GROMACS .gro file of C-alpha atoms in nm:
model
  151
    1UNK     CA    1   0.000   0.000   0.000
    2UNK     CA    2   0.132   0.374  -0.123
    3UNK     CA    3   0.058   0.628   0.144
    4UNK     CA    4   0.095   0.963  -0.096
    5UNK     CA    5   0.143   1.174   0.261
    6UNK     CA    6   0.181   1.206   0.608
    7UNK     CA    7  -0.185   1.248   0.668
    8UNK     CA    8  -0.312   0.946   0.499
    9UNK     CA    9  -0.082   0.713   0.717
   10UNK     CA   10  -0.201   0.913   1.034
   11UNK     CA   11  -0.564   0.899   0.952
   12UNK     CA   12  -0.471   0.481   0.892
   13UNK     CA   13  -0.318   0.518   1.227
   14UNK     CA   14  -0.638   0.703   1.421
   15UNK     CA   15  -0.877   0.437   1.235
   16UNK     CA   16  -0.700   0.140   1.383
   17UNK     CA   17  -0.867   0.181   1.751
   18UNK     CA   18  -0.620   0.229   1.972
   19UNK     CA   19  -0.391   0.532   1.818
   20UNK     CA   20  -0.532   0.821   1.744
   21UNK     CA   21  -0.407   1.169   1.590
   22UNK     CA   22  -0.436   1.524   1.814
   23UNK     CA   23  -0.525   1.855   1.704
   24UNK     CA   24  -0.176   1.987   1.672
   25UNK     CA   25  -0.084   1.623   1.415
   26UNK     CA   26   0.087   1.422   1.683
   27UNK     CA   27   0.007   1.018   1.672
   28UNK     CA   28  -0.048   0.918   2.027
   29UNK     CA   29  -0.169   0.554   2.166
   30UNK     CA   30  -0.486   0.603   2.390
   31UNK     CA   31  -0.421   0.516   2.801
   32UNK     CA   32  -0.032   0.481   2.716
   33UNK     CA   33   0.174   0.709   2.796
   34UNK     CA   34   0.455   0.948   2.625
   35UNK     CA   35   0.770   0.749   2.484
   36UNK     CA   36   1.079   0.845   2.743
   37UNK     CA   37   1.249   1.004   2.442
   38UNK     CA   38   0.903   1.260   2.403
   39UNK     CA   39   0.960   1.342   2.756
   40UNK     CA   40   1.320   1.389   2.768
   41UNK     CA   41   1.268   1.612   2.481
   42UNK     CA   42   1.008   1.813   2.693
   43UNK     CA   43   1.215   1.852   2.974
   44UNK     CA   44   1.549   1.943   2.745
   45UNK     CA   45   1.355   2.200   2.549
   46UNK     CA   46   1.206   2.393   2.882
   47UNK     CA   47   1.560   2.364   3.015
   48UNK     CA   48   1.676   2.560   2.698
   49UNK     CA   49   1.406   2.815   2.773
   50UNK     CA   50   1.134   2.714   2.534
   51UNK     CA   51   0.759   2.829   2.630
   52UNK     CA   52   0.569   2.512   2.687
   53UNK     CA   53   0.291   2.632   2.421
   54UNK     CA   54   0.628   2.636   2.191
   55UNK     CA   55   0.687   2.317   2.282
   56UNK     CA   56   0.368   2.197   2.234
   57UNK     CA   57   0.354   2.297   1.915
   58UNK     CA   58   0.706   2.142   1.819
   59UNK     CA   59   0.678   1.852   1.958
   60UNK     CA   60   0.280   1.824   1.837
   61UNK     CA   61   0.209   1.735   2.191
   62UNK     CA   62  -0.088   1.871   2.406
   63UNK     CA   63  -0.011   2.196   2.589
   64UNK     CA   64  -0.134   2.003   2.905
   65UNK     CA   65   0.059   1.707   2.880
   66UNK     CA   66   0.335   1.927   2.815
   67UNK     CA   67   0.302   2.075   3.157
   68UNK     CA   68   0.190   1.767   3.304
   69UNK     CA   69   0.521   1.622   3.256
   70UNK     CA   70   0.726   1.960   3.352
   71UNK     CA   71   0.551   1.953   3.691
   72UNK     CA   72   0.612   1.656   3.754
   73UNK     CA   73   0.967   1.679   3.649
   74UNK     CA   74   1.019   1.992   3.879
   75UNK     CA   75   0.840   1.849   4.183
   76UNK     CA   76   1.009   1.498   4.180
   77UNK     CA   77   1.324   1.525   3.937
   78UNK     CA   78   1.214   1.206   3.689
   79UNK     CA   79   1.030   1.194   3.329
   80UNK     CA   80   0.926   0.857   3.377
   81UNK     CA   81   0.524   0.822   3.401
   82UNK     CA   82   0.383   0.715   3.722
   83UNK     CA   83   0.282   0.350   3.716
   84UNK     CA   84  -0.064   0.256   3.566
   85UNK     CA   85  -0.228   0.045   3.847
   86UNK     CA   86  -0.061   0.151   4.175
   87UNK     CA   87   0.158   0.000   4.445
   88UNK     CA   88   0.175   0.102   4.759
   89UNK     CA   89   0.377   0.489   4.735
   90UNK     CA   90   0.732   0.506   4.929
   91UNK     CA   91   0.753   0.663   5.222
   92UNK     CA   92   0.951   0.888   5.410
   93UNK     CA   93   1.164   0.765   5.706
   94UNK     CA   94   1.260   0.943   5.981
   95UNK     CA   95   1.610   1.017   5.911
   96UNK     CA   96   1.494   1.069   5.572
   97UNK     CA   97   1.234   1.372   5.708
   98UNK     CA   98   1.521   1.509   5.924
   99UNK     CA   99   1.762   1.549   5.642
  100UNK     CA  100   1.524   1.713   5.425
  101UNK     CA  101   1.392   1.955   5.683
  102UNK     CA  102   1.762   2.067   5.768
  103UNK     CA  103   1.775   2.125   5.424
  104UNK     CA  104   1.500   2.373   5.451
  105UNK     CA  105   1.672   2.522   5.698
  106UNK     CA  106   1.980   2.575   5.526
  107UNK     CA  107   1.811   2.709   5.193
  108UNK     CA  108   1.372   2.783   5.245
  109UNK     CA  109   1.340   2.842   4.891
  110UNK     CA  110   1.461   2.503   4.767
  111UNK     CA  111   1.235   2.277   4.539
  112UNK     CA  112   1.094   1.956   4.559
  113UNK     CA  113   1.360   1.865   4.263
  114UNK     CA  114   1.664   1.962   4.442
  115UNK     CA  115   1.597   1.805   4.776
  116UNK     CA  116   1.558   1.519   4.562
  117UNK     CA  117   1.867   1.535   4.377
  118UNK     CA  118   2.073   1.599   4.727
  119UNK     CA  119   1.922   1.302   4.931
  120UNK     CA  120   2.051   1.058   4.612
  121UNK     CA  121   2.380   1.275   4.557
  122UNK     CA  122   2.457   1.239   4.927
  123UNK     CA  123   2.352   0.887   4.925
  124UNK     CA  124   2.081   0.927   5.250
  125UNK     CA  125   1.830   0.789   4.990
  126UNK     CA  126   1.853   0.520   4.640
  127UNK     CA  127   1.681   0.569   4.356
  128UNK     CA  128   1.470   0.281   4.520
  129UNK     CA  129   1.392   0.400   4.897
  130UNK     CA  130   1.326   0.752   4.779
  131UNK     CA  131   1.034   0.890   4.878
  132UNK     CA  132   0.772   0.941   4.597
  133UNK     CA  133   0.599   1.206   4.657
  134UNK     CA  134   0.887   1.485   4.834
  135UNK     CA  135   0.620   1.754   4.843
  136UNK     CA  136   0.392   1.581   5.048
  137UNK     CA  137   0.713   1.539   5.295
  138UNK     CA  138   0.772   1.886   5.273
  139UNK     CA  139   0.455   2.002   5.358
  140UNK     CA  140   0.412   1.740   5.692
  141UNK     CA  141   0.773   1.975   5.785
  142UNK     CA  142   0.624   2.275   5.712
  143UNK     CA  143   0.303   2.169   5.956
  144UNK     CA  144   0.520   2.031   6.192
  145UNK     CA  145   0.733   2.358   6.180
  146UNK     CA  146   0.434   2.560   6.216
  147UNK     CA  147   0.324   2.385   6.516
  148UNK     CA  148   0.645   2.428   6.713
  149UNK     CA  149   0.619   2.817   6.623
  150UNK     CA  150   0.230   2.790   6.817
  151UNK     CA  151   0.373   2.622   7.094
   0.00000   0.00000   0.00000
Protein backbone atom coordinates (compact mmCIF):
# COMPACT_ATOMS: atom_id res chain seq x y z
CA UNK A 1 0.00 0.00 0.00
CA UNK A 2 1.32 3.74 -1.23
CA UNK A 3 0.58 6.28 1.44
CA UNK A 4 0.95 9.63 -0.96
CA UNK A 5 1.43 11.74 2.61
CA UNK A 6 1.81 12.06 6.08
CA UNK A 7 -1.85 12.48 6.68
CA UNK A 8 -3.12 9.46 4.99
CA UNK A 9 -0.82 7.13 7.17
CA UNK A 10 -2.01 9.13 10.34
CA UNK A 11 -5.64 8.99 9.52
CA UNK A 12 -4.71 4.81 8.92
CA UNK A 13 -3.18 5.18 12.27
CA UNK A 14 -6.38 7.03 14.21
CA UNK A 15 -8.77 4.37 12.35
CA UNK A 16 -7.00 1.40 13.83
CA UNK A 17 -8.67 1.81 17.51
CA UNK A 18 -6.20 2.29 19.72
CA UNK A 19 -3.91 5.32 18.18
CA UNK A 20 -5.32 8.21 17.44
CA UNK A 21 -4.07 11.69 15.90
CA UNK A 22 -4.36 15.24 18.14
CA UNK A 23 -5.25 18.55 17.04
CA UNK A 24 -1.76 19.87 16.72
CA UNK A 25 -0.84 16.23 14.15
CA UNK A 26 0.87 14.22 16.83
CA UNK A 27 0.07 10.18 16.72
CA UNK A 28 -0.48 9.18 20.27
CA UNK A 29 -1.69 5.54 21.66
CA UNK A 30 -4.86 6.03 23.90
CA UNK A 31 -4.21 5.16 28.01
CA UNK A 32 -0.32 4.81 27.16
CA UNK A 33 1.74 7.09 27.96
CA UNK A 34 4.55 9.48 26.25
CA UNK A 35 7.70 7.49 24.84
CA UNK A 36 10.79 8.45 27.43
CA UNK A 37 12.49 10.04 24.42
CA UNK A 38 9.03 12.60 24.03
CA UNK A 39 9.60 13.42 27.56
CA UNK A 40 13.20 13.89 27.68
CA UNK A 41 12.68 16.12 24.81
CA UNK A 42 10.08 18.13 26.93
CA UNK A 43 12.15 18.52 29.74
CA UNK A 44 15.49 19.43 27.45
CA UNK A 45 13.55 22.00 25.49
CA UNK A 46 12.06 23.93 28.82
CA UNK A 47 15.60 23.64 30.15
CA UNK A 48 16.76 25.60 26.98
CA UNK A 49 14.06 28.15 27.73
CA UNK A 50 11.34 27.14 25.34
CA UNK A 51 7.59 28.29 26.30
CA UNK A 52 5.69 25.12 26.87
CA UNK A 53 2.91 26.32 24.21
CA UNK A 54 6.28 26.36 21.91
CA UNK A 55 6.87 23.17 22.82
CA UNK A 56 3.68 21.97 22.34
CA UNK A 57 3.54 22.97 19.15
CA UNK A 58 7.06 21.42 18.19
CA UNK A 59 6.78 18.52 19.58
CA UNK A 60 2.80 18.24 18.37
CA UNK A 61 2.09 17.35 21.91
CA UNK A 62 -0.88 18.71 24.06
CA UNK A 63 -0.11 21.96 25.89
CA UNK A 64 -1.34 20.03 29.05
CA UNK A 65 0.59 17.07 28.80
CA UNK A 66 3.35 19.27 28.15
CA UNK A 67 3.02 20.75 31.57
CA UNK A 68 1.90 17.67 33.04
CA UNK A 69 5.21 16.22 32.56
CA UNK A 70 7.26 19.60 33.52
CA UNK A 71 5.51 19.53 36.91
CA UNK A 72 6.12 16.56 37.54
CA UNK A 73 9.67 16.79 36.49
CA UNK A 74 10.19 19.92 38.79
CA UNK A 75 8.40 18.49 41.83
CA UNK A 76 10.09 14.98 41.80
CA UNK A 77 13.24 15.25 39.37
CA UNK A 78 12.14 12.06 36.89
CA UNK A 79 10.30 11.94 33.29
CA UNK A 80 9.26 8.57 33.77
CA UNK A 81 5.24 8.22 34.01
CA UNK A 82 3.83 7.15 37.22
CA UNK A 83 2.82 3.50 37.16
CA UNK A 84 -0.64 2.56 35.66
CA UNK A 85 -2.28 0.45 38.47
CA UNK A 86 -0.61 1.51 41.75
CA UNK A 87 1.58 0.00 44.45
CA UNK A 88 1.75 1.02 47.59
CA UNK A 89 3.77 4.89 47.35
CA UNK A 90 7.32 5.06 49.29
CA UNK A 91 7.53 6.63 52.22
CA UNK A 92 9.51 8.88 54.10
CA UNK A 93 11.64 7.65 57.06
CA UNK A 94 12.60 9.43 59.81
CA UNK A 95 16.10 10.17 59.11
CA UNK A 96 14.94 10.69 55.72
CA UNK A 97 12.34 13.72 57.08
CA UNK A 98 15.21 15.09 59.24
CA UNK A 99 17.62 15.49 56.42
CA UNK A 100 15.24 17.13 54.25
CA UNK A 101 13.92 19.55 56.83
CA UNK A 102 17.62 20.67 57.68
CA UNK A 103 17.75 21.25 54.24
CA UNK A 104 15.00 23.73 54.51
CA UNK A 105 16.72 25.22 56.98
CA UNK A 106 19.80 25.75 55.26
CA UNK A 107 18.11 27.09 51.93
CA UNK A 108 13.72 27.83 52.45
CA UNK A 109 13.40 28.42 48.91
CA UNK A 110 14.61 25.03 47.67
CA UNK A 111 12.35 22.77 45.39
CA UNK A 112 10.94 19.56 45.59
CA UNK A 113 13.60 18.65 42.63
CA UNK A 114 16.64 19.62 44.42
CA UNK A 115 15.97 18.05 47.76
CA UNK A 116 15.58 15.19 45.62
CA UNK A 117 18.67 15.35 43.77
CA UNK A 118 20.73 15.99 47.27
CA UNK A 119 19.22 13.02 49.31
CA UNK A 120 20.51 10.58 46.12
CA UNK A 121 23.80 12.75 45.57
CA UNK A 122 24.57 12.39 49.27
CA UNK A 123 23.52 8.87 49.25
CA UNK A 124 20.81 9.27 52.50
CA UNK A 125 18.30 7.89 49.90
CA UNK A 126 18.53 5.20 46.40
CA UNK A 127 16.81 5.69 43.56
CA UNK A 128 14.70 2.81 45.20
CA UNK A 129 13.92 4.00 48.97
CA UNK A 130 13.26 7.52 47.79
CA UNK A 131 10.34 8.90 48.78
CA UNK A 132 7.72 9.41 45.97
CA UNK A 133 5.99 12.06 46.57
CA UNK A 134 8.87 14.85 48.34
CA UNK A 135 6.20 17.54 48.43
CA UNK A 136 3.92 15.81 50.48
CA UNK A 137 7.13 15.39 52.95
CA UNK A 138 7.72 18.86 52.73
CA UNK A 139 4.55 20.02 53.58
CA UNK A 140 4.12 17.40 56.92
CA UNK A 141 7.73 19.75 57.85
CA UNK A 142 6.24 22.75 57.12
CA UNK A 143 3.03 21.69 59.56
CA UNK A 144 5.20 20.31 61.92
CA UNK A 145 7.33 23.58 61.80
CA UNK A 146 4.34 25.60 62.16
CA UNK A 147 3.24 23.85 65.16
CA UNK A 148 6.45 24.28 67.13
CA UNK A 149 6.19 28.17 66.23
CA UNK A 150 2.30 27.90 68.17
CA UNK A 151 3.73 26.22 70.94
Amino acid sequence: MNYHCLSDLKKLIADSGHTGVNQLGGVFVNGRPLPDSTRQKIVDLAHQGARPCDISRILQVSNGCVSKILCRYYESGTIRPRAIGGSKPRVATVSVCDKIESYKREQPSIFAWEIRDKLLHEKVCSPDTIPSNLVYVEELITAVNFDKQLS
